[in-house]
Amino acid sequence: MKGVRGVRAVRTRGGLSLRLDVRALLACLLLLALALAAAIALIGSGDYPMTPAEVLSTLTGGGNPGQEFIVQDLRLPRVLVGLLAGAAFGISGAVFQAVSRNPLGSPDVLGFAQGSSVGALVVIVYFQGGTVAVAAGSVVGGVATGVAIFLLAWKRGIQGYRFVLVGIGASAMLYALVLYLLTKANIVEATRATIWMNGSLNGRDWDQVGPLAAVCAALLPLLLLHGRPLRMLEMGDDAAYALGVRVDRVRVVTLLAAVLLVASATAATGPIAFVALTAPQLARRLTRSPGPNLLPAALMGAVLLVAADWSAQRLFGADQLPVGVLTGVLGGGYLLWLLARERRVGRM
């Protein structure tokens, strides 16, 4: 067993050689522990506070009927949606940034949230659809936006800044369409649409957990299996081709999976800003490892979203501030810092 900068090479008896990044592994374990701690804290928050011991006892079947109702029916679905959606946003942001080779290549910046909002608003304004229909419209809008941006940005491959610029243009157009749809809505529909667009975990139940869990169970492993090709892709198409990566196939598969994850998470929570932008970069700074760091990014996204929801409740009272508002304020500051940093190092 040899170590170089925190990387261990492990050779098994059968001759199989494995690379183990110890720092990245420890970072994943730390983020997993933080996600579980934040989840327990969020379950214990609300009008009926519970200690961590009471939460754990109730989750393992030791609570009284009142506690079981509060945890199992009211708070646990909210936390699970937060964890799953945060993981979906985090890993999707890592994929977009790896494919575009640009730290600004995030679904937040590229218009996917606006595309999902347009799909949801069309269902609300013109069809008065219920929760399931609105979620379906959000998914369709997000996927259609992803396909359109990919096709418009394609020119013998994906170049990072062209991809970002096309996405920013699409975001502006879609936001204008959102405003137009709001003017066509009556007061009830406009209020409902505005609440959805704020992005929130309030009122989430098992109806949102099941579909989002199924999508994550199918697509998260698929993306994790493409971690090495994405790492090669960050070095450029020519280098990736030379290393045996099927560049176009990897790009299409990973982007499609990432778009579906973002659209599904947005359908469950509404658009929640900047988790997809910040989670991959914070994860990379924590692991100090090259490549997209897909698993750390997913865990970081889960931590950020659940911790932000807990903070919104603690600072402003239960259900007073949607989590999307808090992440938007904090993420906007991070985006300004990132833009200043990109300009300082000469990439803008």
CSV table of C-alpha atoms in Angstrom, one decimal:
chain,number,residue,atom,x,y,z
A,1,MET,CA,0.0,0.0,0.0
A,2,LYS,CA,1.5,3.4,-1.1
A,3,GLY,CA,0.4,6.9,-0.4
A,4,VAL,CA,0.8,10.0,-2.6
A,5,ARG,CA,-0.9,13.2,-1.4
A,6,GLY,CA,-3.6,11.3,0.4
A,7,VAL,CA,-4.2,8.7,-2.3
A,8,ARG,CA,-3.6,5.0,-1.4
A,9,ALA,CA,-3.1,2.3,-4.0
A,10,VAL,CA,-4.5,-1.0,-2.7
A,11,ARG,CA,-3.6,-4.3,-4.4
A,12,THR,CA,-5.8,-7.3,-3.6
A,13,ARG,CA,-4.7,-11.0,-3.6
A,14,GLY,CA,-6.2,-11.5,-7.0
A,15,GLY,CA,-4.0,-8.8,-8.5
A,16,LEU,CA,-6.7,-6.1,-8.7
A,17,SER,CA,-5.3,-2.6,-8.0
A,18,LEU,CA,-7.6,0.0,-6.5
A,19,ARG,CA,-7.0,3.7,-5.9
A,20,LEU,CA,-8.4,5.1,-2.6
A,21,ASP,CA,-8.4,8.8,-2.0
A,22,VAL,CA,-8.4,8.8,1.8
A,23,ARG,CA,-9.2,12.6,2.2
A,24,ALA,CA,-12.2,12.3,-0.2
A,25,LEU,CA,-13.4,9.2,1.7
A,26,LEU,CA,-13.1,11.0,5.1
A,27,ALA,CA,-14.9,14.1,3.5
A,28,CYS,CA,-17.8,11.9,2.4
A,29,LEU,CA,-18.1,10.3,5.9
A,30,LEU,CA,-18.1,13.8,7.4
A,31,LEU,CA,-20.7,15.1,5.0
A,32,LEU,CA,-22.9,12.0,5.6
A,33,ALA,CA,-22.7,12.6,9.4
A,34,LEU,CA,-23.5,16.3,8.9
A,35,ALA,CA,-26.5,15.4,6.7
A,36,LEU,CA,-27.9,13.0,9.3
A,37,ALA,CA,-27.3,15.5,12.1
A,38,ALA,CA,-29.1,18.2,10.1
A,39,ALA,CA,-31.9,15.9,9.3
A,40,ILE,CA,-32.4,14.9,13.0
A,41,ALA,CA,-32.3,18.6,14.0
A,42,LEU,CA,-34.8,19.5,11.3
A,43,ILE,CA,-37.2,16.7,12.4
A,44,GLY,CA,-37.0,18.0,16.0
A,45,SER,CA,-37.8,21.6,15.0
A,46,GLY,CA,-41.2,23.2,14.8
A,47,ASP,CA,-44.2,24.2,16.9
A,48,TYR,CA,-43.7,20.9,18.9
A,49,PRO,CA,-39.9,20.7,19.5
A,50,MET,CA,-38.3,17.4,20.1
A,51,THR,CA,-34.8,16.5,21.4
A,52,PRO,CA,-32.5,14.4,19.2
A,53,ALA,CA,-33.0,11.5,21.6
A,54,GLU,CA,-36.7,11.8,21.2
A,55,VAL,CA,-36.4,11.9,17.4
A,56,LEU,CA,-34.2,8.8,17.3
A,57,SER,CA,-36.5,7.0,19.7
A,58,THR,CA,-39.5,7.8,17.6
A,59,LEU,CA,-37.8,6.8,14.3
A,60,THR,CA,-36.9,3.4,15.9
A,61,GLY,CA,-40.5,2.8,17.1
A,62,GLY,CA,-40.1,4.0,20.7
A,63,GLY,CA,-42.2,7.2,20.6
A,64,ASN,CA,-45.7,7.8,21.8
A,65,PRO,CA,-48.6,8.1,19.2
A,66,GLY,CA,-48.4,11.8,19.1
A,67,GLN,CA,-44.7,11.8,18.4
A,68,GLU,CA,-45.1,9.1,15.8
A,69,PHE,CA,-47.7,11.2,14.0
A,70,ILE,CA,-45.5,14.3,14.0
A,71,VAL,CA,-42.4,12.5,12.9
A,72,GLN,CA,-43.7,9.9,10.5
A,73,ASP,CA,-46.5,11.9,8.8
A,74,LEU,CA,-45.5,15.5,9.1
A,75,ARG,CA,-41.7,16.0,9.4
A,76,LEU,CA,-39.9,12.9,8.0
A,77,PRO,CA,-41.3,13.3,4.4
A,78,ARG,CA,-40.1,17.0,4.5
A,79,VAL,CA,-36.6,16.0,5.5
A,80,LEU,CA,-36.4,13.1,3.0
A,81,VAL,CA,-37.5,15.4,0.2
A,82,GLY,CA,-34.8,17.9,1.3
A,83,LEU,CA,-32.1,15.2,1.4
A,84,LEU,CA,-33.0,13.7,-2.0
A,85,ALA,CA,-33.5,17.1,-3.7
A,86,GLY,CA,-30.3,18.5,-2.2
A,87,ALA,CA,-28.3,15.4,-3.4
A,88,ALA,CA,-30.0,15.7,-6.9
A,89,PHE,CA,-29.1,19.4,-7.2
A,90,GLY,CA,-25.5,18.8,-5.9
A,91,ILE,CA,-24.6,16.0,-8.2
A,92,SER,CA,-26.3,17.7,-11.2
A,93,GLY,CA,-24.3,20.9,-10.6
A,94,ALA,CA,-21.1,18.8,-10.6
A,95,VAL,CA,-22.0,17.2,-13.9
A,96,PHE,CA,-22.8,20.5,-15.6
A,97,GLN,CA,-19.6,22.1,-14.3
A,98,ALA,CA,-17.6,19.1,-15.5
A,99,VAL,CA,-19.1,19.0,-19.0
A,100,SER,CA,-18.8,22.8,-19.5
A,101,ARG,CA,-15.4,22.9,-17.8
A,102,ASN,CA,-16.7,26.1,-16.2
A,103,PRO,CA,-17.6,26.9,-12.5
A,104,LEU,CA,-20.6,28.9,-13.7
A,105,GLY,CA,-22.0,25.9,-15.6
A,106,SER,CA,-24.8,25.3,-13.1
A,107,PRO,CA,-28.5,24.7,-13.6
A,108,ASP,CA,-29.2,27.8,-11.6
A,109,VAL,CA,-27.4,30.0,-14.1
A,110,LEU,CA,-28.3,28.1,-17.3
A,111,GLY,CA,-32.1,28.5,-17.1
A,112,PHE,CA,-33.2,25.1,-16.0
A,113,ALA,CA,-35.1,26.4,-13.0
A,114,GLN,CA,-36.8,29.0,-15.2
A,115,GLY,CA,-37.7,26.2,-17.7
A,116,SER,CA,-39.2,24.1,-15.0
A,117,SER,CA,-41.1,27.2,-13.7
A,118,VAL,CA,-42.6,27.8,-17.2
A,119,GLY,CA,-43.8,24.2,-17.4
A,120,ALA,CA,-45.4,24.4,-13.9
A,121,LEU,CA,-47.0,27.8,-14.6
A,122,VAL,CA,-48.5,26.6,-17.9
A,123,VAL,CA,-50.2,23.8,-16.0
A,124,ILE,CA,-51.4,26.1,-13.2
A,125,VAL,CA,-52.6,29.0,-15.4
A,126,TYR,CA,-54.1,27.2,-18.4
A,127,PHE,CA,-55.1,23.9,-17.0
A,128,GLN,CA,-55.6,24.5,-13.2
A,129,GLY,CA,-53.8,21.3,-12.6
A,130,GLY,CA,-53.3,19.6,-9.2
A,131,THR,CA,-50.0,18.8,-7.5
A,132,VAL,CA,-49.2,15.8,-9.7
A,133,ALA,CA,-49.9,17.7,-12.9
A,134,VAL,CA,-47.8,20.7,-11.8
A,135,ALA,CA,-44.9,18.4,-11.0
A,136,ALA,CA,-45.2,16.7,-14.4
A,137,GLY,CA,-45.3,20.1,-16.1
A,138,SER,CA,-42.2,21.2,-14.2
A,139,VAL,CA,-40.3,18.0,-15.4
A,140,VAL,CA,-41.4,18.5,-19.0
A,141,GLY,CA,-40.3,22.2,-18.9
A,142,GLY,CA,-37.0,21.4,-17.4
A,143,VAL,CA,-36.2,18.6,-19.8
A,144,ALA,CA,-37.3,20.6,-22.8
A,145,THR,CA,-35.1,23.5,-21.7
A,146,GLY,CA,-32.1,21.2,-21.3
A,147,VAL,CA,-32.5,19.7,-24.7
A,148,ALA,CA,-32.9,23.2,-26.3
A,149,ILE,CA,-29.8,24.6,-24.6
A,150,PHE,CA,-27.7,21.5,-25.5
A,151,LEU,CA,-28.7,21.7,-29.1
A,152,LEU,CA,-28.1,25.5,-29.3
A,153,ALA,CA,-24.7,25.2,-27.6
A,154,TRP,CA,-23.5,22.3,-29.7
A,155,LYS,CA,-20.9,23.1,-32.3
A,156,ARG,CA,-18.5,20.2,-32.9
A,157,GLY,CA,-18.7,19.6,-29.1
A,158,ILE,CA,-19.6,21.7,-26.1
A,159,GLN,CA,-17.4,24.7,-25.4
A,160,GLY,CA,-17.7,25.9,-21.8
A,161,TYR,CA,-18.4,29.6,-22.2
A,162,ARG,CA,-20.7,29.1,-25.2
A,163,PHE,CA,-22.7,26.7,-23.1
A,164,VAL,CA,-22.9,29.2,-20.3
A,165,LEU,CA,-23.8,32.1,-22.5
A,166,VAL,CA,-26.5,30.2,-24.3
A,167,GLY,CA,-27.9,29.1,-20.9
A,168,ILE,CA,-27.9,32.7,-19.6
A,169,GLY,CA,-29.7,33.9,-22.7
A,170,ALA,CA,-32.3,31.1,-22.4
A,171,SER,CA,-32.7,32.0,-18.7
A,172,ALA,CA,-33.5,35.6,-19.5
A,173,MET,CA,-36.1,34.6,-22.1
A,174,LEU,CA,-37.7,32.0,-19.9
A,175,TYR,CA,-37.9,34.5,-17.0
A,176,ALA,CA,-39.7,36.9,-19.3
A,177,LEU,CA,-42.1,34.1,-20.2
A,178,VAL,CA,-42.7,33.4,-16.5
A,179,LEU,CA,-43.6,37.1,-15.9
A,180,TYR,CA,-46.0,36.9,-18.9
A,181,LEU,CA,-47.7,33.8,-17.5
A,182,LEU,CA,-48.2,35.5,-14.1
A,183,THR,CA,-50.0,38.4,-15.8
A,184,LYS,CA,-52.4,35.9,-17.4
A,185,ALA,CA,-53.2,34.3,-14.1
A,186,ASN,CA,-56.1,35.3,-11.9
A,187,ILE,CA,-55.3,36.2,-8.3
A,188,VAL,CA,-55.7,32.6,-6.9
A,189,GLU,CA,-53.5,31.1,-9.7
A,190,ALA,CA,-50.9,33.9,-9.4
A,191,THR,CA,-50.7,33.4,-5.6
A,192,ARG,CA,-50.3,29.6,-6.0
A,193,ALA,CA,-47.7,30.1,-8.7
A,194,THR,CA,-45.7,32.6,-6.7
A,195,ILE,CA,-45.7,30.3,-3.6
A,196,TRP,CA,-44.4,27.4,-5.8
A,197,MET,CA,-41.7,29.6,-7.4
A,198,ASN,CA,-40.2,30.6,-4.0
A,199,GLY,CA,-39.0,27.0,-3.5
A,200,SER,CA,-40.0,25.4,-0.2
A,201,LEU,CA,-40.1,22.1,1.7
A,202,ASN,CA,-43.2,23.2,3.6
A,203,GLY,CA,-46.1,20.7,3.4
A,204,ARG,CA,-44.1,18.0,1.6
A,205,ASP,CA,-45.5,14.6,2.1
A,206,TRP,CA,-44.9,11.0,1.0
A,207,ASP,CA,-46.5,11.7,-2.4
A,208,GLN,CA,-43.3,13.8,-3.2
A,209,VAL,CA,-40.9,11.3,-1.6
A,210,GLY,CA,-41.8,8.3,-3.6
A,211,PRO,CA,-41.3,9.6,-7.2
A,212,LEU,CA,-38.2,11.6,-6.2
A,213,ALA,CA,-36.6,8.6,-4.5
A,214,ALA,CA,-37.3,6.4,-7.5
A,215,VAL,CA,-35.6,8.9,-9.9
A,216,CYS,CA,-32.6,9.3,-7.5
A,217,ALA,CA,-32.3,5.5,-7.1
A,218,ALA,CA,-32.1,5.1,-10.9
A,219,LEU,CA,-30.0,8.1,-11.9
A,220,LEU,CA,-27.5,8.8,-9.0
A,221,PRO,CA,-25.7,5.4,-9.5
A,222,LEU,CA,-25.7,6.0,-13.2
A,223,LEU,CA,-23.9,9.3,-12.8
A,224,LEU,CA,-21.5,7.9,-10.1
A,225,LEU,CA,-20.5,5.2,-12.6
A,226,HIS,CA,-19.5,8.0,-15.0
A,227,GLY,CA,-17.3,9.7,-12.5
A,228,ARG,CA,-14.0,8.7,-14.2
A,229,PRO,CA,-15.1,9.6,-17.8
A,230,LEU,CA,-16.3,13.0,-16.5
A,231,ARG,CA,-12.9,13.5,-14.9
A,232,MET,CA,-11.2,12.8,-18.2
A,233,LEU,CA,-13.7,15.1,-20.0
A,234,GLU,CA,-12.5,18.0,-17.8
A,235,MET,CA,-9.1,17.8,-19.5
A,236,GLY,CA,-10.6,18.5,-22.9
A,237,ASP,CA,-12.2,16.4,-25.7
A,238,ASP,CA,-8.9,15.5,-27.4
A,239,ALA,CA,-7.3,14.2,-24.2
A,240,ALA,CA,-10.5,12.3,-23.3
A,241,TYR,CA,-10.6,10.7,-26.7
A,242,ALA,CA,-6.9,9.7,-26.4
A,243,LEU,CA,-7.7,8.0,-23.0
A,244,GLY,CA,-10.5,6.0,-24.6
A,245,VAL,CA,-13.5,8.0,-23.4
A,246,ARG,CA,-16.5,8.0,-25.8
A,247,VAL,CA,-16.9,11.7,-25.3
A,248,ASP,CA,-20.2,12.4,-27.1
A,249,ARG,CA,-21.9,9.4,-25.5
A,250,VAL,CA,-20.7,10.3,-22.0
A,251,ARG,CA,-21.7,14.0,-22.5
A,252,VAL,CA,-25.3,13.1,-23.7
A,253,VAL,CA,-25.9,10.4,-21.0
A,254,THR,CA,-24.7,12.5,-18.1
A,255,LEU,CA,-26.3,15.7,-19.2
A,256,LEU,CA,-29.6,13.9,-19.8
A,257,ALA,CA,-29.5,12.2,-16.3
A,258,ALA,CA,-28.5,15.5,-14.7
A,259,VAL,CA,-31.4,17.4,-16.4
A,260,LEU,CA,-33.9,14.7,-15.3
A,261,LEU,CA,-32.6,14.9,-11.7
A,262,VAL,CA,-32.8,18.7,-11.6
A,263,ALA,CA,-36.3,18.7,-13.1
A,264,SER,CA,-37.5,16.0,-10.7
A,265,ALA,CA,-36.1,17.8,-7.7
A,266,THR,CA,-37.6,21.1,-8.8
A,267,ALA,CA,-40.9,19.4,-9.3
A,268,ALA,CA,-40.8,18.2,-5.7
A,269,THR,CA,-39.6,21.4,-4.1
A,270,GLY,CA,-40.0,24.3,-6.5
A,271,PRO,CA,-37.0,26.1,-7.8
A,272,ILE,CA,-34.3,26.3,-5.1
A,273,ALA,CA,-31.5,28.6,-6.1
A,274,PHE,CA,-27.7,28.1,-6.0
A,275,VAL,CA,-27.5,24.7,-4.2
A,276,ALA,CA,-26.4,23.2,-7.6
A,277,LEU,CA,-23.9,26.0,-8.1
A,278,THR,CA,-22.2,26.0,-4.6
A,279,ALA,CA,-22.3,22.3,-3.6
A,280,PRO,CA,-19.8,21.0,-6.1
A,281,GLN,CA,-17.3,23.7,-5.5
A,282,LEU,CA,-17.5,23.5,-1.7
A,283,ALA,CA,-17.1,19.7,-2.0
A,284,ARG,CA,-14.1,20.1,-4.2
A,285,ARG,CA,-12.5,22.5,-1.8
A,286,LEU,CA,-13.2,20.0,1.0
A,287,THR,CA,-11.8,17.0,-0.7
A,288,ARG,CA,-9.0,18.8,-2.6
A,289,SER,CA,-9.3,16.2,-5.3
A,290,PRO,CA,-9.4,16.8,-9.1
A,291,GLY,CA,-12.5,15.8,-11.1
A,292,PRO,CA,-16.2,16.4,-10.5
A,293,ASN,CA,-16.3,14.8,-7.0
A,294,LEU,CA,-19.8,13.5,-7.7
A,295,LEU,CA,-20.5,11.7,-4.4
A,296,PRO,CA,-19.1,14.5,-2.2
A,297,ALA,CA,-21.1,17.0,-4.3
A,298,ALA,CA,-24.3,15.1,-3.8
A,299,LEU,CA,-23.7,14.8,0.0
A,300,MET,CA,-22.8,18.5,0.2
A,301,GLY,CA,-26.0,19.4,-1.6
A,302,ALA,CA,-28.1,17.4,0.9
A,303,VAL,CA,-26.3,19.1,3.8
A,304,LEU,CA,-26.8,22.6,2.4
A,305,LEU,CA,-30.5,22.2,1.6
A,306,VAL,CA,-31.5,20.6,4.9
A,307,ALA,CA,-29.3,22.9,6.9
A,308,ALA,CA,-30.7,25.9,5.1
A,309,ASP,CA,-34.3,24.8,5.8
A,310,TRP,CA,-33.4,24.3,9.5
A,311,SER,CA,-31.8,27.7,9.6
A,312,ALA,CA,-34.9,29.3,8.0
A,313,GLN,CA,-37.1,27.8,10.7
A,314,ARG,CA,-34.8,28.7,13.6
A,315,LEU,CA,-34.2,32.3,12.4
A,316,PHE,CA,-37.6,33.2,11.1
A,317,GLY,CA,-40.0,30.7,12.7
A,318,ALA,CA,-41.6,27.6,11.3
A,319,ASP,CA,-43.0,28.1,7.8
A,320,GLN,CA,-42.2,31.8,7.8
A,321,LEU,CA,-39.4,31.8,5.2
A,322,PRO,CA,-39.2,29.4,2.2
A,323,VAL,CA,-35.8,27.8,2.0
A,324,GLY,CA,-35.5,28.9,-1.6
A,325,VAL,CA,-35.4,32.5,-0.5
A,326,LEU,CA,-32.6,31.9,2.0
A,327,THR,CA,-30.5,29.9,-0.5
A,328,GLY,CA,-31.1,32.6,-3.1
A,329,VAL,CA,-29.8,35.3,-0.8
A,330,LEU,CA,-26.7,33.3,0.3
A,331,GLY,CA,-26.1,31.8,-3.1
A,332,GLY,CA,-26.3,35.2,-4.8
A,333,GLY,CA,-23.5,36.5,-2.6
A,334,TYR,CA,-21.5,33.4,-3.5
A,335,LEU,CA,-22.1,34.0,-7.2
A,336,LEU,CA,-20.8,37.6,-7.0
A,337,TRP,CA,-17.7,36.3,-5.2
A,338,LEU,CA,-17.2,33.6,-7.9
A,339,LEU,CA,-17.6,36.2,-10.7
A,340,ALA,CA,-15.0,38.4,-9.1
A,341,ARG,CA,-12.6,35.5,-8.6
A,342,GLU,CA,-13.0,34.4,-12.3
A,343,ARG,CA,-12.2,37.9,-13.4
A,344,ARG,CA,-9.3,38.2,-11.1
A,345,VAL,CA,-7.6,35.0,-12.5
A,346,GLY,CA,-8.2,36.2,-16.1
A,347,ARG,CA,-11.0,33.7,-17.1
A,348,MET,CA,-13.5,36.5,-17.8
